XYZ file of N, CA and C in Angstrom:
765
model
N -21.182 51.853 92.517
C -20.807 52.992 93.362
C -21.290 52.773 94.788
N -20.527 53.302 95.732
C -20.841 53.115 97.145
C -20.851 54.463 97.853
N -21.882 54.679 98.659
C -21.949 55.813 99.583
C -22.366 55.241 100.927
N -21.489 55.322 101.910
C -21.722 54.651 103.190
C -21.490 55.613 104.344
N -22.568 55.967 105.032
C -22.490 56.853 106.199
C -23.114 56.125 107.383
N -22.510 55.005 107.752
C -23.159 54.048 108.643
C -22.885 54.244 110.124
N -21.942 55.087 110.495
C -21.490 55.091 111.883
C -22.566 55.536 112.876
N -23.420 56.465 112.479
C -24.512 56.906 113.354
C -25.874 56.644 112.709
N -25.917 55.690 111.800
C -27.124 55.423 111.016
C -28.063 54.483 111.776
N -28.512 54.916 112.955
C -29.430 54.114 113.759
C -30.792 54.055 113.061
N -31.570 53.007 113.300
C -32.855 52.861 112.592
C -33.743 54.099 112.657
N -33.850 54.723 113.831
C -34.748 55.875 113.940
C -34.163 57.124 113.290
N -32.902 57.054 112.835
C -32.253 58.189 112.190
C -32.119 58.016 110.676
N -32.463 56.844 110.169
C -32.145 56.545 108.774
C -32.812 57.499 107.787
N -34.054 57.887 108.048
C -34.708 58.781 107.086
C -34.042 60.150 107.061
N -33.450 60.556 108.177
C -32.718 61.830 108.189
C -31.411 61.708 107.399
N -30.705 60.578 107.556
C -29.486 60.375 106.773
C -29.815 60.261 105.285
N -30.946 59.634 104.970
C -31.357 59.547 103.568
C -31.591 60.941 102.989
N -32.230 61.795 103.771
C -32.492 63.154 103.285
C -31.189 63.927 103.117
N -30.254 63.759 104.061
C -28.970 64.432 103.909
C -28.238 63.909 102.680
N -28.322 62.599 102.444
C -27.653 62.055 101.264
C -28.233 62.644 99.979
N -29.522 62.927 99.944
C -30.104 63.566 98.764
C -29.332 64.845 98.429
N -29.046 65.643 99.457
C -28.311 66.892 99.241
C -26.849 66.622 98.881
N -26.240 65.667 99.564
C -24.845 65.332 99.264
C -24.709 64.803 97.841
N -25.591 63.897 97.468
C -25.550 63.318 96.118
C -25.655 64.400 95.052
N -26.615 65.308 95.224
C -26.811 66.355 94.222
C -25.600 67.285 94.151
N -25.019 67.599 95.306
C -23.850 68.482 95.321
C -22.632 67.797 94.704
N -22.492 66.502 94.941
C -21.376 65.749 94.356
C -21.533 65.670 92.841
N -22.740 65.357 92.391
C -22.984 65.276 90.947
C -22.787 66.630 90.272
N -23.138 67.702 90.972
C -22.982 69.044 90.401
C -21.519 69.379 90.137
N -20.616 68.637 90.767
C -19.182 68.850 90.564
C -18.576 67.821 89.624
N -19.445 67.166 88.862
C -18.982 66.253 87.833
C -18.559 64.887 88.321
N -18.964 64.530 89.539
C -18.615 63.226 90.106
C -19.882 62.383 90.172
N -19.835 61.199 89.615
C -20.997 60.324 89.658
C -21.220 59.836 91.082
N -22.467 59.745 91.494
C -22.799 59.328 92.861
C -24.058 58.476 92.829
N -24.158 57.488 93.718
C -25.332 56.603 93.726
C -26.585 57.329 94.193
N -27.721 56.803 93.791
C -28.990 57.417 94.178
C -29.224 57.344 95.680
N -28.806 56.230 96.296
C -29.119 56.000 97.706
C -27.885 55.518 98.460
N -27.953 55.615 99.780
C -26.879 55.122 100.631
C -26.789 53.601 100.564
N -25.585 53.095 100.724
C -25.343 51.656 100.750
C -25.458 51.166 102.188
N -26.370 50.230 102.422
C -26.571 49.726 103.783
C -26.387 48.210 103.863
N -25.670 47.647 102.943
C -25.399 46.212 102.978
C -23.903 46.004 102.789
N -23.420 44.863 103.250
C -22.013 44.549 103.088
C -21.165 45.036 104.250
N -19.896 44.677 104.216
C -18.944 45.001 105.268
C -18.453 46.440 105.154
N -18.324 47.107 106.300
C -17.782 48.463 106.282
C -16.358 48.478 105.736
N -15.559 47.476 106.103
C -14.194 47.420 105.579
C -14.207 47.280 104.065
N -15.152 46.516 103.528
C -15.263 46.408 102.071
C -15.632 47.758 101.465
N -16.520 48.487 102.127
C -16.893 49.818 101.643
C -15.671 50.734 101.632
N -14.986 50.796 102.773
C -13.885 51.750 102.929
C -12.753 51.502 101.939
N -12.521 50.243 101.598
C -11.386 49.903 100.740
C -11.762 49.754 99.269
N -13.030 50.004 98.955
C -13.488 49.809 97.583
C -13.070 50.963 96.670
N -12.694 50.619 95.453
C -12.389 51.645 94.451
C -13.659 52.346 93.986
N -14.821 51.829 94.395
C -16.110 52.428 94.031
C -16.641 53.375 95.102
N -15.868 53.607 96.164
C -16.353 54.448 97.256
C -16.360 55.921 96.844
N -17.558 56.490 96.783
C -17.714 57.909 96.470
C -17.597 58.746 97.741
N -18.239 58.287 98.806
C -18.130 58.957 100.099
C -18.452 57.946 101.186
N -17.589 57.866 102.173
C -17.794 56.953 103.287
C -17.411 57.624 104.588
N -17.724 56.951 105.681
C -17.378 57.463 107.008
C -16.710 56.343 107.785
N -15.462 56.570 108.137
C -14.681 55.576 108.863
C -14.576 55.991 110.323
N -13.680 55.342 111.032
C -13.325 55.686 112.401
C -11.863 56.110 112.375
N -11.459 56.936 113.316
C -10.105 57.465 113.292
C -9.023 56.413 113.377
N -9.238 55.375 114.188
C -8.193 54.367 114.346
C -8.001 53.524 113.080
N -9.055 53.029 112.433
C -8.844 52.345 111.154
C -8.179 53.235 110.109
N -8.501 54.538 110.151
C -7.879 55.427 109.172
C -6.371 55.465 109.366
N -5.920 55.640 110.608
C -4.478 55.802 110.796
C -3.720 54.477 110.777
N -4.404 53.357 111.053
C -3.692 52.078 111.075
C -3.702 51.353 109.732
N -4.759 51.552 108.916
C -4.855 50.757 107.688
C -5.271 51.535 106.444
N -5.995 52.637 106.611
C -6.562 53.305 105.440
C -5.740 54.488 104.945
N -4.940 55.085 105.827
C -4.146 56.251 105.419
C -3.246 55.887 104.240
N -3.263 56.733 103.225
C -2.476 56.485 102.030
C -3.184 55.634 101.003
N -4.314 55.026 101.407
C -5.073 54.177 100.495
C -6.426 54.784 100.129
N -6.826 55.837 100.852
C -8.091 56.516 100.580
C -7.841 58.020 100.544
N -8.803 58.756 100.022
C -8.752 60.217 100.050
C -9.474 60.700 101.302
N -8.811 61.537 102.096
C -9.405 62.095 103.312
C -10.119 63.397 102.961
N -11.420 63.453 103.260
C -12.239 64.608 102.899
C -12.367 65.584 104.067
N -12.618 65.080 105.261
C -12.821 65.926 106.435
C -13.692 65.208 107.434
N -14.348 65.955 108.309
C -15.205 65.348 109.327
C -16.406 66.243 109.592
N -17.531 65.623 109.859
C -18.716 66.371 110.262
C -18.542 66.843 111.703
N -19.056 68.026 111.984
C -19.003 68.572 113.341
C -20.353 68.341 114.001
N -20.349 67.589 115.109
C -21.589 67.294 115.831
C -21.785 68.195 117.047
N -20.989 69.232 117.163
C -21.190 70.189 118.238
C -21.106 69.578 119.621
N -20.155 68.683 119.814
C -20.038 67.989 121.096
C -19.359 68.871 122.139
N -19.830 68.829 123.372
C -19.199 69.641 124.418
C -17.777 69.171 124.699
N -16.930 70.106 125.066
C -15.545 69.816 125.454
C -14.716 69.235 124.312
N -15.111 69.509 123.067
C -14.350 69.046 121.906
C -14.332 70.154 120.856
N -13.189 70.381 120.197
C -13.146 71.380 119.126
C -14.076 70.980 117.980
N -14.465 71.920 117.131
C -15.325 71.588 115.989
C -14.732 70.467 115.137
N -15.553 69.465 114.849
C -15.114 68.335 114.039
C -14.416 67.244 114.826
N -14.111 67.494 116.082
C -13.475 66.491 116.935
C -14.536 65.860 117.834
N -14.163 64.792 118.514
C -15.099 64.142 119.431
C -14.329 63.477 120.566
N -15.066 62.970 121.527
C -14.461 62.224 122.622
C -15.424 61.128 123.049
N -15.073 60.428 124.102
C -15.929 59.369 124.626
C -16.323 59.690 126.055
N -17.500 59.216 126.442
C -17.900 59.282 127.845
C -17.559 57.943 128.478
N -17.072 57.980 129.701
C -16.749 56.774 130.456
C -17.939 56.453 131.344
N -18.557 55.301 131.109
C -19.779 54.956 131.831
C -19.574 53.721 132.686
N -20.210 53.728 133.852
C -20.204 52.597 134.774
C -21.640 52.378 135.234
N -21.866 51.297 135.959
C -23.207 51.066 136.502
C -23.550 52.186 137.479
N -24.796 52.565 137.506
C -25.192 53.702 138.343
C -24.932 53.453 139.829
N -24.850 52.187 140.226
C -24.598 51.870 141.634
C -23.114 51.698 141.948
N -22.266 51.801 140.930
C -20.827 51.624 141.144
C -20.217 52.931 141.644
N -19.429 52.834 142.691
C -18.784 54.015 143.249
C -17.390 54.180 142.660
N -16.857 55.383 142.784
C -15.472 55.609 142.410
C -15.288 56.408 141.142
N -14.009 56.696 140.873
C -13.593 57.428 139.685
C -12.781 56.492 138.797
N -12.254 57.001 137.700
C -11.578 56.150 136.722
C -10.484 55.301 137.359
N -9.644 55.889 138.190
C -8.526 55.143 138.777
C -8.999 53.959 139.612
N -10.230 54.018 140.105
C -10.760 52.919 140.913
C -11.149 51.706 140.066
N -11.091 51.854 138.735
C -11.481 50.763 137.840
C -10.266 50.137 137.152
N -9.090 50.335 137.723
C -7.861 49.862 137.083
C -7.804 48.344 136.946
N -8.452 47.615 137.847
C -8.426 46.153 137.773
C -9.787 45.587 137.387
N -10.620 46.432 136.790
C -11.967 46.013 136.404
C -12.025 45.680 134.913
N -13.174 45.195 134.480
C -13.346 44.761 133.091
C -13.912 45.882 132.226
N -13.187 46.192 131.164
C -13.610 47.194 130.184
C -14.384 46.509 129.062
N -15.618 46.923 128.832
C -16.373 46.462 127.665
C -16.000 47.355 126.487
N -15.655 46.743 125.357
C -15.261 47.543 124.196
C -15.883 46.959 122.936
N -16.182 47.823 121.995
C -16.859 47.394 120.773
C -15.928 46.681 119.803
N -14.680 47.131 119.700
C -13.723 46.499 118.801
C -12.339 47.065 119.030
N -11.310 46.275 118.795
C -9.954 46.741 119.063
C -9.471 47.747 118.024
N -10.246 47.949 116.954
C -9.907 48.978 115.973
C -10.767 50.226 116.161
N -11.400 50.350 117.322
C -12.263 51.495 117.605
C -11.495 52.584 118.340
N -11.525 53.793 117.807
C -10.912 54.928 118.493
C -11.646 55.222 119.794
N -12.965 55.317 119.719
C -13.742 55.738 120.880
C -13.893 54.652 121.928
N -13.982 53.383 121.497
C -14.266 52.308 122.437
C -13.051 51.607 123.002
N -11.898 51.669 122.271
C -10.695 50.989 122.751
C -9.518 51.954 122.948
N -9.165 52.707 121.914
C -7.996 53.588 122.022
C -8.216 54.694 123.047
N -9.387 55.328 123.016
C -9.641 56.455 123.920
C -9.610 56.054 125.393
N -10.272 54.958 125.795
C -10.197 54.604 127.218
C -8.801 54.171 127.652
N -8.039 53.548 126.749
C -6.674 53.176 127.127
C -5.806 54.425 127.304
N -6.045 55.454 126.487
C -5.315 56.709 126.663
C -5.701 57.372 127.979
N -6.995 57.329 128.311
C -7.453 57.903 129.582
C -6.857 57.136 130.758
N -6.803 55.810 130.626
C -6.215 54.994 131.687
C -4.734 55.326 131.858
N -4.029 55.502 130.735
C -2.603 55.844 130.810
C -2.403 57.170 131.538
N -3.288 58.129 131.290
C -3.203 59.410 131.994
C -3.395 59.227 133.497
N -4.161 58.187 133.863
C -4.419 57.911 135.280
C -3.402 56.940 135.870
N -2.428 56.508 135.057
C -1.351 55.675 135.568
C -1.555 54.180 135.489
N -2.459 53.708 134.617
C -2.650 52.263 134.491
C -3.080 51.922 133.071
N -3.272 50.638 132.798
C -3.789 50.151 131.528
C -4.869 49.121 131.805
N -5.963 49.193 131.059
C -6.990 48.162 131.190
C -6.430 46.843 130.655
N -6.385 45.828 131.497
C -5.884 44.516 131.077
C -6.980 43.461 131.046
N -8.109 43.752 131.647
C -9.262 42.848 131.579
C -10.300 43.491 130.671
N -10.763 42.747 129.686
C -11.669 43.343 128.711
C -12.689 42.334 128.213
N -13.805 42.864 127.753
C -14.890 42.065 127.188
C -15.235 42.637 125.823
N -15.000 41.872 124.779
C -15.319 42.322 123.425
C -16.811 42.146 123.177
N -17.498 43.238 122.801
C -18.950 43.186 122.613
C -19.379 43.318 121.159
N -18.576 43.976 120.326
C -18.905 44.126 118.919
C -19.630 45.404 118.552
N -20.156 46.138 119.543
C -20.883 47.376 119.244
C -20.999 48.212 120.512
N -21.053 49.535 120.345
C -21.217 50.406 121.506
C -22.489 50.072 122.280
N -23.571 49.809 121.556
C -24.824 49.502 122.241
C -24.697 48.233 123.075
N -23.953 47.256 122.564
C -23.732 46.025 123.322
C -22.848 46.288 124.538
N -21.900 47.209 124.419
C -21.070 47.568 125.574
C -21.913 48.222 126.661
N -22.841 49.083 126.256
C -23.740 49.701 127.230
C -24.545 48.644 127.972
N -25.062 47.669 127.230
C -25.845 46.606 127.873
C -24.974 45.779 128.813
N -23.735 45.520 128.397
C -22.845 44.707 129.232
C -22.595 45.370 130.580
N -22.405 46.684 130.585
C -22.177 47.388 131.850
C -23.479 47.476 132.643
N -24.581 47.751 131.963
C -25.869 47.841 132.654
C -26.240 46.518 133.310
N -25.848 45.406 132.667
C -26.159 44.070 133.193
C -25.048 43.525 134.083
N -24.041 44.342 134.354
C -22.916 44.001 135.229
C -22.064 42.848 134.702
N -22.057 42.639 133.392
C -21.131 41.675 132.799
C -19.765 42.314 132.570
N -19.713 43.628 132.629
C -18.474 44.401 132.569
C -18.648 45.580 133.514
N -17.547 46.238 133.827
C -17.593 47.292 134.843
C -17.583 48.704 134.281
N -17.017 48.880 133.094
C -16.842 50.221 132.550
C -16.772 50.124 131.030
N -17.189 51.183 130.352
C -17.086 51.247 128.891
C -16.872 52.696 128.480
N -16.235 52.875 127.343
C -16.063 54.201 126.752
C -16.929 54.260 125.502
N -17.834 55.224 125.469
C -18.821 55.322 124.398
C -18.660 56.659 123.684
N -18.489 56.598 122.385
C -18.467 57.790 121.541
C -19.568 58.752 122.009
N -19.213 60.014 122.231
C -20.150 60.966 122.833
C -21.410 61.165 122.001
N -21.307 61.095 120.678
C -22.509 61.217 119.854
C -23.366 59.962 119.979
N -22.733 58.792 120.032
C -23.484 57.553 120.245
C -24.187 57.585 121.600
N -23.511 58.095 122.620
C -24.127 58.210 123.940
C -25.356 59.113 123.877
N -25.269 60.190 123.126
C -26.405 61.097 122.984
C -27.576 60.378 122.309
N -27.283 59.588 121.279
C -28.330 58.823 120.605
C -28.915 57.759 121.534
N -28.049 57.099 122.299
C -28.512 56.041 123.195
C -29.399 56.593 124.305
N -29.049 57.756 124.826
C -29.871 58.345 125.889
C -31.283 58.626 125.398
N -31.415 58.904 124.108
C -32.732 59.177 123.550
C -33.498 57.891 123.243
N -32.803 56.896 122.687
C -33.513 55.719 122.179
C -33.400 54.482 123.061
N -32.469 54.477 124.013
C -32.297 53.314 124.895
C -32.315 53.743 126.363
N -33.355 54.454 126.792
C -33.363 54.965 128.168
C -33.367 53.863 129.221
N -33.898 52.696 128.875
C -33.901 51.602 129.829
C -32.503 51.105 130.145
N -31.597 51.259 129.178
C -30.200 50.867 129.389
C -29.395 52.011 129.988
N -29.459 53.180 129.369
C -28.647 54.300 129.849
C -29.084 54.755 131.238
N -30.343 54.500 131.590
C -30.817 54.874 132.919
C -30.175 54.075 134.033
N -29.543 52.957 133.682
C -28.853 52.135 134.683
C -27.364 52.463 134.762
N -26.958 53.513 134.054
C -25.544 53.865 133.980
C -25.320 55.289 134.471
N -24.059 55.598 134.766
C -23.688 56.972 135.068
C -22.340 57.272 134.424
N -22.138 58.525 134.098
C -20.897 58.975 133.462
C -19.925 59.419 134.547
N -18.700 58.875 134.502
C -17.695 59.262 135.503
C -16.589 60.134 134.913
N -16.659 60.397 133.617
C -15.643 61.249 133.010
C -15.696 61.170 131.499
N -14.799 61.889 130.863
C -14.678 61.874 129.405
C -13.214 61.683 129.027
N -12.997 61.242 127.808
C -11.639 61.051 127.309
C -11.173 62.310 126.579
N -9.887 62.334 126.257
C -9.348 63.461 125.504
C -9.968 63.507 124.110
N -10.276 64.697 123.582
C -10.821 64.783 122.223
C -9.800 64.320 121.182
N -10.305 63.697 120.140
C -9.502 63.310 118.982
C -10.275 63.701 117.725
N -9.618 63.748 116.570
C -10.333 64.103 115.337
C -11.542 63.208 115.108
N -12.624 63.806 114.622
C -13.876 63.084 114.446
C -13.839 62.048 113.340
N -14.936 61.319 113.216
C -15.025 60.240 112.229
C -14.714 60.786 110.836
N -13.668 60.272 110.191
C -13.252 60.849 108.909
C -14.179 60.469 107.754
N -14.547 61.463 106.971
C -15.205 61.207 105.694
C -14.104 60.889 104.688
N -14.268 59.784 103.978
C -13.230 59.319 103.063
C -13.843 58.960 101.718
N -12.989 58.772 100.729
C -13.410 58.347 99.396
C -12.279 57.540 98.781
N -12.577 56.867 97.691
C -11.527 56.155 96.962
C -10.450 57.153 96.527
N -9.218 56.686 96.423
C -8.087 57.575 96.113
C -8.236 58.274 94.767
N -9.045 57.715 93.889
C -9.206 58.319 92.566
C -9.977 59.634 92.616
N -10.644 59.913 93.743
C -11.448 61.128 93.859
C -10.626 62.288 94.412
N -11.016 63.490 94.023
C -10.383 64.716 94.499
C -11.026 65.101 95.832
N -10.294 65.030 96.943
C -10.914 65.324 98.241
C -11.386 66.769 98.370
N -10.720 67.700 97.691
C -11.140 69.100 97.783
C -12.501 69.309 97.128
N -12.723 68.676 95.997
C -14.030 68.799 95.337
C -15.122 68.154 96.179
N -14.802 67.032 96.805
C -15.789 66.390 97.672
C -16.052 67.237 98.917
N -15.009 67.860 99.455
C -15.198 68.733 100.617
C -16.099 69.912 100.254
N -15.893 70.477 99.069
C -16.765 71.559 98.611
C -18.207 71.077 98.488
N -18.376 69.843 98.024
C -19.720 69.283 97.887
C -20.383 69.115 99.249
N -19.620 68.644 100.235
C -20.179 68.481 101.580
C -20.599 69.837 102.134
N -19.749 70.836 101.986
C -20.080 72.174 102.486
C -21.331 72.717 101.803
N -21.441 72.512 100.499
C -22.612 72.974 99.761
C -23.871 72.237 100.203
N -23.750 70.924 100.405
C -24.905 70.123 100.816
C -25.409 70.538 102.189
N -24.495 70.794 103.111
C -24.917 71.207 104.451
C -25.595 72.575 104.407
N -25.129 73.445 103.524
C -25.756 74.762 103.396
C -27.165 74.652 102.828
N -27.403 73.617 102.004
C -28.710 73.448 101.370
C -29.674 72.606 102.203
N -29.150 71.834 103.142
C -29.986 70.907 103.912
C -30.951 71.649 104.825
N -32.092 71.021 105.072
C -33.089 71.600 105.955
C -32.555 71.636 107.387
N -32.785 72.726 108.112
C -32.347 72.780 109.515
C -32.872 71.616 110.343
N -34.078 71.141 110.040
C -34.643 70.026 110.812
C -33.827 68.753 110.616
N -33.301 68.558 109.407
C -32.465 67.384 109.142
C -31.151 67.478 109.902
N -30.513 68.630 109.827
C -29.237 68.809 110.519
C -29.417 68.727 112.032
N -30.506 69.279 112.537
C -30.761 69.209 113.980
C -30.966 67.763 114.423
N -31.709 66.996 113.638
C -31.967 65.600 113.998
C -30.684 64.787 114.024
N -29.736 65.132 113.148
C -28.464 64.409 113.065
C -27.374 65.058 113.918
N -27.728 66.132 114.626
C -26.776 66.855 115.479
C -25.558 67.331 114.678
N -25.784 67.741 113.450
C -24.683 68.211 112.607
C -24.647 69.733 112.649
N -23.494 70.263 113.037
C -23.328 71.710 113.148
C -22.443 72.280 112.050
N -21.769 71.413 111.308
C -20.899 71.899 110.250
C -19.972 70.811 109.753
N -18.930 71.238 109.065
C -17.957 70.335 108.453
C -16.581 70.962 108.601
N -15.588 70.138 108.920
C -14.231 70.639 109.147
C -13.249 69.818 108.316
N -12.349 70.504 107.629
C -11.297 69.817 106.870
C -10.117 69.563 107.815
N -10.101 68.399 108.407
C -9.062 68.040 109.374
C -7.902 67.382 108.631
N -6.684 67.854 108.814
C -5.545 67.263 108.096
C -5.219 65.860 108.589
N -4.653 65.066 107.707
C -4.293 63.688 108.049
C -3.338 63.642 109.233
N -2.458 64.634 109.339
C -1.471 64.639 110.423
C -2.130 64.616 111.793
N -3.306 65.229 111.918
C -3.997 65.236 113.211
C -4.472 63.831 113.588
N -4.917 63.064 112.602
C -5.328 61.683 112.874
C -4.115 60.815 113.207
N -3.042 61.002 112.455
C -1.866 60.156 112.624
C -1.129 60.436 113.925
N -1.388 61.595 114.537
C -0.702 61.955 115.778
C -1.285 61.256 117.001
N -2.454 60.638 116.864
C -3.094 59.977 118.005
C -2.406 58.636 118.256
N -2.028 58.333 119.500
C -1.331 57.070 119.788
C -2.175 55.845 119.448
N -1.498 54.771 119.075
C -2.150 53.490 118.799
C -1.899 52.567 119.992
N -2.942 52.136 120.687
C -2.743 51.298 121.873
C -2.441 49.849 121.508
N -1.909 49.126 122.472
C -1.718 47.687 122.295
C -3.083 47.012 122.213
N -3.169 45.874 121.547
C -4.451 45.164 121.452
C -4.843 44.553 122.784
N -6.095 44.103 122.903
C -6.546 43.468 124.153
C -5.656 42.286 124.518
N -5.420 42.131 125.813
C -4.520 41.074 126.259
C -5.220 39.973 127.037
N -6.406 40.255 127.576
C -7.066 39.244 128.407
C -8.575 39.438 128.340
N -9.191 38.930 127.302
C -10.640 39.032 127.186
C -11.324 38.124 128.199
N -12.332 38.660 128.845
C -13.159 37.864 129.746
C -14.303 37.291 128.926
N -14.514 35.974 128.910
C -15.591 35.401 128.095
C -16.937 36.031 128.423
N -17.714 36.293 127.379
C -19.043 36.861 127.584
C -19.937 35.862 128.296
N -20.781 36.381 129.173
C -21.694 35.506 129.910
C -22.817 35.037 129.000
């Protein structure tokens, strides 16, 4: 069995996620569904998401709509109470070096650092924001992680990055030496939050009830530490309505 809630599972947050999983596990088992004792923190996320043993996982919106829709059960999304986003939705902050002048349109010919081309927050969201401003990012630097994108901009190996707003909140707390060298020049349009998913054999309604019950039972200190304000049952149509951008066309080699 697999339970994978890895998207915001930073080292200093792991004990809080473990405590939340205790409540989730008990609520899931109370509904007649077998669940593992502990979270799975080894192996590939794609292997987790596509496994027939997945009891509860957390994906990203873009992988869900491009590859996982129809192959997994969609449960809903946690609400992190992010500003300028509806409950259960999220957006990205657009960050540049603190000494860089200008607004988004001034970065049309600059290098975008992105974590992965299947990332909603790091690739799809900034391309949508660029399209709204009348251009497309054509120069890009693949970093592999939001934290690496932050470092790339702070070290001037890239000019701009789009960072999931919850990740930015975590980074400001735990990576002040990096975030202190950056400034936010805007935010992207909100999109449905990171989807909680399960293997298709599971009943998503029963799992959604379990999540709601677990959050009601969890200690306020745990929910506060994880910035969790609730849970929203977001329909698949909302995820599928988000545009899919073209893949990167001109990666700049990492320094």
